[in-house]
Amino acid sequence: MSAKKTGVPERVRVELGERSYDILIGKGVLSKAAEYLRPLKLGKRGVIITDANVEPLYAGALCDALGKGGFAAEVLSVPAGEASKSLRQANRLFEKLPSLGLDRHSFLIALGGGVVGDLAGFVAASYLRGIALVQVPTSLLAQVDSSVGGKTGVNLPQGKNLVGAFYQPKLVLADTDTLETLPERELRSGFAEVIKHGAIRDARFFGWLEREYKRVLALDPEAVAHVVRRCCEIKAEVVSADERESGLRALLNFGHTLGHAMETLSDYNGLLHGEAISMGMCCGARLSVKRAGLSEAEAQRLCGLIAASGLPTRLGKSFKLGELLEAARLDKKARDGKLRFVLLKCLGEAFVSDAVTDADLKEVVDVCR
Ligand code: NAD
Ligand code: GLY
């Protein structure tokens, strides 16, 4: 019987030696947080970091759930949105934490989307030189991607995620019930990362998404559970093999070089992460046809699924090529000033290429406008 039917959460393990941890996925896992935290043998005191949208929805329930298990948690909130993934908000949190009586056995809980997860993760990695972190992702994007794998950090005005640390959580609790309150545009944005996982690593899953995307976007519980579990399995496998991105992990950045550049040029305002990487993946598909032998038919399937799920495929006129290239040069995959791109040989198989030229990029950006 499936975990959904028995009420037992699905469990995906991220194997990283003594830093291994579980991702628990299911309906209502948030309300059992204390039960899942207890085996971690953390201290009794914690701080929940969340944002202004998520706090009124779930912070009270999480505090209650922790309280029943003998844990005490304060709540600190930041404004909602990408602009909060900043040194300014990190500093605000650092200044508040000392008055909350935490010690090295205490824990931080990131309750929210990827912005809260990355910000709180960065704060946890640094405060007291590192205190335990539990991720409680509440957006689809955070459940399928950002809460897993230990990349934490904040943006600079010059570029996305330029300051940060690898810092693994002790546990991830992905309560799929929380997706019920997620705005539709945010759900679609998260679906972009779902498509990415299929495109880079699992052609069969990609085919399933082509058939079932409507069920996922309608929050059919079985379809959502399948998507969250499969993405977490893929990410766990990649991260276990290459935690610090010396090779394989870079594939998770498909669509992100240009996507991050677009987010930077938008001043982290107006364009959602998943929307930016959707356009980045469409450019990636065109670059892959040119430089990696991706068939035209598969490129069209990828862009077709992105479009069908209500995500943007075209860049429009707002991004100037020169500015995009300049912003993209800060991409962490670049080597000696040369951009490197994740390309697809076929759906389900990706690699990092340094064969893409500025002329290729100009051509592709023009085609994708
Ligand atoms: P987000 O954190 O801004 O959340 C999206 C919006 O939905 C916010 O307004 C939030 O308040 C709201 N929200 C979240 N959960 C909700 C719920 N259950 N009900 C109602 N509203 C809810 O954005 P995101 O899309 O979750 O994450 C994007 C961020 O993740 C980007 O900064 C991106 O760079 C980062 N990211 C990180 C990794 C990683 O490995 N660390 C991977 C992918 C993306
Ligand atoms: N989203 C890219 C990574 O986690 O490596």
Coordinates of C-alpha atoms and ligand atoms in Angstrom, one line a residue:
M1 CA 0.0 0.0 0.0
S2 CA 1.3 3.5 -0.8
A3 CA 2.6 5.7 2.0
K4 CA -0.2 8.2 1.1
K5 CA -2.8 5.6 2.0
T6 CA -1.3 4.5 5.2
G7 CA -0.5 8.0 6.4
V8 CA 3.2 7.0 6.8
P9 CA 5.4 9.6 5.0
E10 CA 7.5 8.6 2.1
R11 CA 11.2 8.6 3.0
V12 CA 14.1 9.6 0.7
R13 CA 17.6 9.3 2.1
V14 CA 20.4 11.7 1.2
E15 CA 23.5 9.6 1.7
L16 CA 26.4 11.8 2.9
G17 CA 28.3 9.7 5.5
E18 CA 27.9 11.2 8.9
R19 CA 25.9 14.1 7.4
S20 CA 23.3 11.8 5.9
Y21 CA 19.6 12.8 6.4
D22 CA 16.1 11.9 5.6
I23 CA 13.5 13.8 3.5
L24 CA 10.1 12.9 4.8
I25 CA 7.3 13.6 2.3
G26 CA 3.6 13.4 2.9
K27 CA 0.4 15.0 4.0
G28 CA 0.4 16.4 7.5
V29 CA 4.1 15.8 8.3
L30 CA 4.3 19.3 9.8
S31 CA 1.9 18.4 12.6
K32 CA 4.2 15.5 13.6
A33 CA 7.4 17.6 13.5
A34 CA 8.3 16.8 17.2
E35 CA 8.1 13.1 16.5
Y36 CA 10.5 13.4 13.6
L37 CA 12.9 15.8 15.4
R38 CA 13.3 13.7 18.5
P39 CA 15.6 11.0 17.1
L40 CA 18.0 13.8 16.0
K41 CA 18.8 14.4 19.7
L42 CA 18.9 18.2 19.3
G43 CA 18.5 20.7 22.2
K44 CA 14.9 21.7 23.2
R45 CA 15.2 25.3 21.9
G46 CA 14.8 26.4 18.4
V47 CA 14.0 29.3 16.1
I48 CA 11.6 29.1 13.2
I49 CA 12.7 31.5 10.3
T50 CA 9.8 32.1 7.9
D51 CA 8.4 34.9 5.8
A52 CA 5.4 37.2 6.1
N53 CA 3.2 35.1 3.9
V54 CA 3.9 31.7 5.4
E55 CA 4.0 32.8 9.1
P56 CA 0.3 33.4 9.5
L57 CA -0.5 30.1 7.7
Y58 CA 1.9 27.6 9.3
A59 CA 4.2 29.0 12.0
G60 CA 1.5 28.6 14.7
A61 CA 0.8 25.0 13.8
L62 CA 4.5 24.2 13.7
C63 CA 5.1 25.9 17.1
D64 CA 2.2 23.9 18.6
A65 CA 3.4 20.6 17.0
L66 CA 6.9 21.3 18.5
G67 CA 5.5 22.3 21.9
K68 CA 3.6 19.1 22.2
G69 CA 6.9 17.2 21.9
G70 CA 8.6 19.4 24.6
F71 CA 10.4 21.8 22.1
A72 CA 10.2 25.6 22.4
A73 CA 10.5 27.7 19.3
E74 CA 10.5 31.4 18.7
V75 CA 9.5 32.8 15.3
L76 CA 11.4 35.3 13.2
S77 CA 10.0 36.5 10.0
V78 CA 11.3 38.3 6.9
P79 CA 9.4 40.0 4.1
A80 CA 8.2 37.6 1.4
G81 CA 10.1 37.5 -1.9
E82 CA 13.5 37.1 -3.5
A83 CA 14.7 40.5 -2.3
S84 CA 14.9 39.0 1.2
K85 CA 17.7 36.6 0.2
S86 CA 20.1 39.4 1.1
L87 CA 23.0 40.2 3.4
R88 CA 20.7 42.8 5.0
Q89 CA 18.1 40.3 6.0
A90 CA 20.8 37.8 7.1
N91 CA 22.3 40.6 9.3
R92 CA 18.9 41.4 10.8
L93 CA 18.5 37.7 11.8
F94 CA 22.1 37.6 13.2
E95 CA 21.3 40.6 15.3
K96 CA 18.1 39.0 16.8
L97 CA 19.4 35.5 17.5
P98 CA 21.7 36.3 20.5
S99 CA 18.7 37.4 22.6
L100 CA 16.9 34.1 22.0
G101 CA 19.0 31.9 24.3
L102 CA 20.3 29.5 21.6
D103 CA 23.3 27.3 22.2
R104 CA 25.2 25.0 20.0
H105 CA 22.6 22.2 20.5
S106 CA 19.7 24.5 19.4
F107 CA 18.3 24.4 15.9
L108 CA 16.9 26.7 13.2
I109 CA 13.9 25.7 11.2
A110 CA 13.5 27.1 7.7
L111 CA 9.7 27.3 7.2
G112 CA 8.8 28.5 3.7
G113 CA 9.9 28.6 0.1
G114 CA 13.4 28.6 -1.3
V115 CA 14.1 32.1 -0.3
V116 CA 13.6 31.3 3.4
G117 CA 15.4 28.0 3.0
D118 CA 18.5 29.5 1.4
L119 CA 18.6 32.5 3.8
A120 CA 17.9 30.5 7.0
G121 CA 20.4 27.9 5.8
F122 CA 23.1 30.5 5.4
V123 CA 22.3 31.9 8.9
A124 CA 22.4 28.4 10.4
A125 CA 25.7 27.7 8.7
S126 CA 27.3 30.8 10.2
Y127 CA 25.7 31.4 13.6
L128 CA 27.8 30.0 16.4
R129 CA 29.9 28.6 13.5
G130 CA 27.0 26.4 12.6
I131 CA 23.9 25.2 14.4
A132 CA 21.5 22.5 13.3
L133 CA 19.1 23.2 10.4
V134 CA 15.8 21.6 9.7
Q135 CA 14.1 22.4 6.4
V136 CA 10.3 22.6 6.3
P137 CA 9.7 23.6 2.7
T138 CA 6.2 24.9 1.8
S139 CA 6.5 25.8 -1.9
L140 CA 6.7 23.2 -4.6
L141 CA 10.0 24.6 -5.7
A142 CA 11.4 24.1 -2.2
Q143 CA 10.0 20.6 -1.8
V144 CA 11.4 19.4 -5.1
D145 CA 14.7 21.2 -5.1
S146 CA 16.0 23.9 -2.8
S147 CA 15.4 22.3 0.6
V148 CA 17.6 19.3 -0.4
G149 CA 21.3 19.3 -1.0
G150 CA 22.7 22.0 1.3
K151 CA 23.2 24.9 -0.9
T152 CA 22.5 28.0 1.2
G153 CA 23.2 31.6 0.6
V154 CA 22.1 35.1 -0.4
N155 CA 22.2 37.3 -3.5
L156 CA 24.3 40.3 -4.1
P157 CA 23.1 43.2 -6.4
Q158 CA 25.8 41.9 -8.9
G159 CA 24.6 38.3 -9.0
K160 CA 22.5 35.5 -7.6
N161 CA 23.7 33.3 -4.8
L162 CA 27.2 34.9 -4.8
V163 CA 27.6 34.6 -1.0
G164 CA 26.8 31.3 0.7
A165 CA 27.9 28.0 2.1
F166 CA 27.3 24.3 1.6
Y167 CA 25.5 23.3 4.8
Q168 CA 23.3 20.2 4.9
P169 CA 20.1 20.1 7.0
K170 CA 19.6 17.4 9.6
L171 CA 16.1 16.7 8.2
V172 CA 13.7 17.8 5.6
L173 CA 9.9 17.7 6.3
A174 CA 8.0 18.3 3.0
D175 CA 4.3 18.5 4.0
T176 CA 2.4 18.4 0.7
D177 CA -0.7 19.7 2.3
T178 CA 1.0 23.2 2.5
L179 CA 0.9 23.4 -1.3
E180 CA -2.9 24.0 -1.1
T181 CA -2.3 27.6 -0.1
L182 CA 0.5 28.3 -2.6
P183 CA -0.5 30.9 -5.2
E184 CA -0.9 29.3 -8.7
R185 CA 1.9 31.3 -10.2
E186 CA 4.3 30.1 -7.5
L187 CA 3.1 26.5 -8.1
R188 CA 4.0 26.8 -11.8
S189 CA 7.3 28.4 -11.0
G190 CA 8.2 25.3 -8.9
F191 CA 7.0 23.1 -11.7
A192 CA 9.9 24.5 -13.8
E193 CA 12.4 22.7 -11.5
V194 CA 10.4 19.5 -11.8
I195 CA 10.7 19.7 -15.6
K196 CA 14.4 20.3 -15.1
H197 CA 14.9 17.1 -13.1
G198 CA 13.2 15.0 -15.8
A199 CA 15.1 16.8 -18.6
I200 CA 18.6 16.3 -17.2
R201 CA 18.2 12.9 -15.6
D202 CA 15.1 10.8 -16.3
A203 CA 13.5 10.6 -19.7
R204 CA 10.8 8.3 -18.4
F205 CA 9.8 10.8 -15.7
F206 CA 9.8 13.5 -18.3
G207 CA 7.4 11.5 -20.4
W208 CA 5.2 11.0 -17.3
L209 CA 5.2 14.8 -16.8
E210 CA 4.1 15.3 -20.4
R211 CA 1.1 13.1 -19.7
E212 CA 0.3 14.1 -16.1
Y213 CA 1.3 17.7 -15.7
K214 CA -2.3 18.8 -15.4
R215 CA -2.9 16.5 -12.4
V216 CA 0.2 17.9 -10.7
L217 CA -0.8 21.5 -11.3
A218 CA -4.3 20.6 -10.0
L219 CA -2.6 19.3 -6.9
D220 CA -3.9 15.7 -7.3
P221 CA -2.4 14.2 -4.1
E222 CA -1.0 11.1 -5.7
A223 CA 0.6 13.0 -8.6
V224 CA 2.1 15.6 -6.3
A225 CA 3.6 12.9 -4.0
H226 CA 5.1 11.2 -7.0
V227 CA 6.6 14.4 -8.3
V228 CA 8.1 15.5 -5.0
R229 CA 9.5 12.0 -4.3
R230 CA 11.0 11.5 -7.8
C231 CA 12.7 14.9 -7.8
C232 CA 14.0 14.3 -4.3
E233 CA 15.3 10.9 -5.3
I234 CA 17.1 12.4 -8.3
K235 CA 18.5 15.3 -6.3
A236 CA 19.6 13.0 -3.5
E237 CA 21.4 10.7 -5.9
V238 CA 23.3 13.6 -7.5
V239 CA 24.1 15.4 -4.3
S240 CA 25.3 12.1 -2.7
A241 CA 27.7 11.6 -5.6
D242 CA 29.0 15.2 -5.8
E243 CA 28.0 17.3 -2.7
R244 CA 30.3 20.3 -3.5
E245 CA 29.7 20.4 -7.3
S246 CA 33.0 19.3 -8.6
G247 CA 31.2 17.6 -11.6
L248 CA 27.9 15.9 -11.7
R249 CA 26.0 18.4 -9.5
A250 CA 26.5 21.1 -12.1
L251 CA 23.9 19.4 -14.2
L252 CA 21.2 20.6 -11.7
N253 CA 22.0 24.1 -13.1
F254 CA 20.4 23.4 -16.5
G255 CA 18.8 26.7 -17.6
H256 CA 20.3 28.5 -14.6
T257 CA 23.2 30.4 -16.2
L258 CA 20.9 32.6 -18.3
G259 CA 18.1 32.3 -15.8
H260 CA 20.2 33.7 -12.9
A261 CA 21.4 36.5 -15.2
M262 CA 17.8 37.4 -16.0
E263 CA 16.9 37.4 -12.3
T264 CA 19.9 39.7 -11.5
L265 CA 19.0 42.1 -14.3
S266 CA 15.4 42.2 -13.0
D267 CA 16.8 43.3 -9.6
Y268 CA 15.2 40.1 -8.0
N269 CA 11.8 41.7 -8.5
G270 CA 8.9 40.8 -10.8
L271 CA 10.4 37.6 -12.3
L272 CA 10.1 34.4 -10.4
H273 CA 13.0 31.9 -10.2
G274 CA 11.1 29.2 -12.0
E275 CA 10.0 31.6 -14.7
A276 CA 13.6 32.8 -15.3
I277 CA 14.9 29.2 -15.5
S278 CA 12.1 28.2 -17.9
M279 CA 13.4 30.8 -20.4
G280 CA 16.9 29.7 -19.6
M281 CA 16.0 26.0 -20.3
C282 CA 14.4 27.0 -23.6
C283 CA 17.7 28.8 -24.6
G284 CA 19.5 25.7 -23.3
A285 CA 17.4 23.4 -25.5
R286 CA 18.3 25.6 -28.6
L287 CA 22.0 25.6 -27.6
S288 CA 21.8 21.8 -27.1
V289 CA 20.5 21.4 -30.7
K290 CA 23.4 23.4 -31.9
R291 CA 26.2 22.1 -29.8
A292 CA 25.2 18.7 -28.3
G293 CA 23.1 16.9 -30.9
L294 CA 19.8 17.2 -29.1
S295 CA 17.1 16.4 -31.7
E296 CA 14.8 19.2 -32.8
A297 CA 11.9 17.0 -31.8
E298 CA 13.1 16.7 -28.2
A299 CA 13.9 20.4 -28.0
Q300 CA 10.3 21.1 -29.0
R301 CA 9.0 18.6 -26.4
L302 CA 10.9 20.4 -23.7
C303 CA 9.8 23.9 -24.7
G304 CA 6.3 22.5 -25.3
L305 CA 6.0 21.1 -21.8
I306 CA 7.3 24.4 -20.4
A307 CA 4.7 26.3 -22.4
A308 CA 1.8 23.9 -21.6
S309 CA 2.4 24.3 -17.9
G310 CA 2.0 28.1 -18.2
L311 CA 5.6 29.0 -18.0
P312 CA 7.4 31.5 -20.2
T313 CA 9.5 30.3 -23.1
R314 CA 10.4 33.6 -24.7
L315 CA 12.7 36.3 -23.3
G316 CA 10.9 39.2 -24.9
K317 CA 12.8 42.4 -25.6
S318 CA 13.7 43.5 -22.1
F319 CA 17.1 41.8 -21.7
K320 CA 19.9 43.2 -23.8
L321 CA 22.4 40.6 -25.0
G322 CA 25.5 42.4 -23.7
E323 CA 23.9 42.8 -20.2
L324 CA 22.9 39.2 -20.2
L325 CA 26.4 38.0 -21.1
E326 CA 27.9 40.3 -18.5
A327 CA 25.6 39.1 -15.7
A328 CA 26.1 35.4 -16.8
R329 CA 29.9 35.7 -16.5
L330 CA 29.4 35.7 -12.7
D331 CA 28.0 32.2 -13.0
K332 CA 29.8 29.9 -10.6
K333 CA 30.4 27.3 -13.4
A334 CA 32.5 29.8 -15.4
R335 CA 36.2 29.0 -15.6
D336 CA 38.9 31.5 -16.3
G337 CA 36.2 34.0 -17.5
K338 CA 34.7 31.5 -20.0
L339 CA 31.1 30.5 -19.6
R340 CA 30.2 26.9 -19.3
F341 CA 26.7 25.6 -20.1
V342 CA 24.7 22.6 -19.1
L343 CA 23.5 21.0 -22.4
L344 CA 21.3 18.0 -23.2
K345 CA 22.4 15.2 -25.5
C346 CA 18.9 13.9 -25.3
L347 CA 16.0 14.2 -22.8
G348 CA 17.3 12.6 -19.6
E349 CA 21.0 13.0 -20.4
A350 CA 22.9 16.2 -19.7
F351 CA 26.6 17.3 -19.6
V352 CA 28.6 20.5 -19.0
S353 CA 30.0 22.0 -22.1
D354 CA 32.6 24.8 -22.8
A355 CA 31.9 24.7 -26.5
V356 CA 29.2 27.4 -26.5
T357 CA 30.5 30.7 -28.1
D358 CA 29.2 34.2 -27.7
A359 CA 28.0 34.0 -31.3
D360 CA 25.9 30.9 -30.4
L361 CA 24.5 32.7 -27.5
K362 CA 23.6 35.8 -29.6
E363 CA 21.9 33.5 -32.1
V364 CA 19.9 31.6 -29.5
V365 CA 18.9 34.6 -27.5
D366 CA 17.6 36.2 -30.8
V367 CA 15.7 33.1 -31.7
C368 CA 14.2 32.8 -28.2
R369 CA 13.0 36.5 -28.1
Ligands
NAD1 P1 9.9 31.9 -2.3 O1 10.6 31.4 -1.2 O2 9.9 33.4 -2.6 O3 8.4 31.4 -2.2 C1 7.5 31.7 -3.2 C2 6.3 32.6 -2.6 O4 5.3 31.7 -2.1 C3 6.7 33.6 -1.5 O5 5.8 34.7 -1.7 C4 6.2 32.8 -0.3 O6 5.9 33.7 0.8 C5 5.0 32.0 -0.8 N1 4.8 30.8 -0.1 C6 5.6 29.8 0.1 N2 5.0 28.7 0.6 C7 3.7 29.0 0.6 C8 2.5 28.3 1.0 N3 2.5 27.1 1.3 N4 1.3 29.0 0.9 C9 1.3 30.3 0.5 N5 2.3 31.0 0.1 C10 3.5 30.4 0.2 O7 10.4 31.2 -3.7 P2 10.6 29.7 -4.1 O8 10.1 29.6 -5.5 O9 10.1 28.8 -3.1 O10 12.2 29.6 -4.1 C11 13.0 30.3 -5.0 C12 14.4 30.5 -4.4 O11 15.0 29.2 -4.3 C13 15.3 31.3 -5.3 O12 16.0 32.2 -4.5 C14 16.3 30.2 -5.8 O13 17.5 30.7 -6.2 C15 16.3 29.2 -4.7 N6 16.8 27.9 -5.1 C16 17.7 27.3 -4.3 C17 18.1 26.0 -4.6 C18 19.1 25.4 -3.7 O14 19.6 24.3 -4.0 N7 19.4 25.9 -2.5 C19 17.6 25.3 -5.7 C20 16.6 25.9 -6.4 C21 16.2 27.2 -6.1
GLY2 N1 19.8 23.9 -7.7 C1 21.2 23.5 -7.9 C2 21.8 22.6 -6.9 O1 21.2 22.3 -5.8 O2 22.9 22.2 -7.0

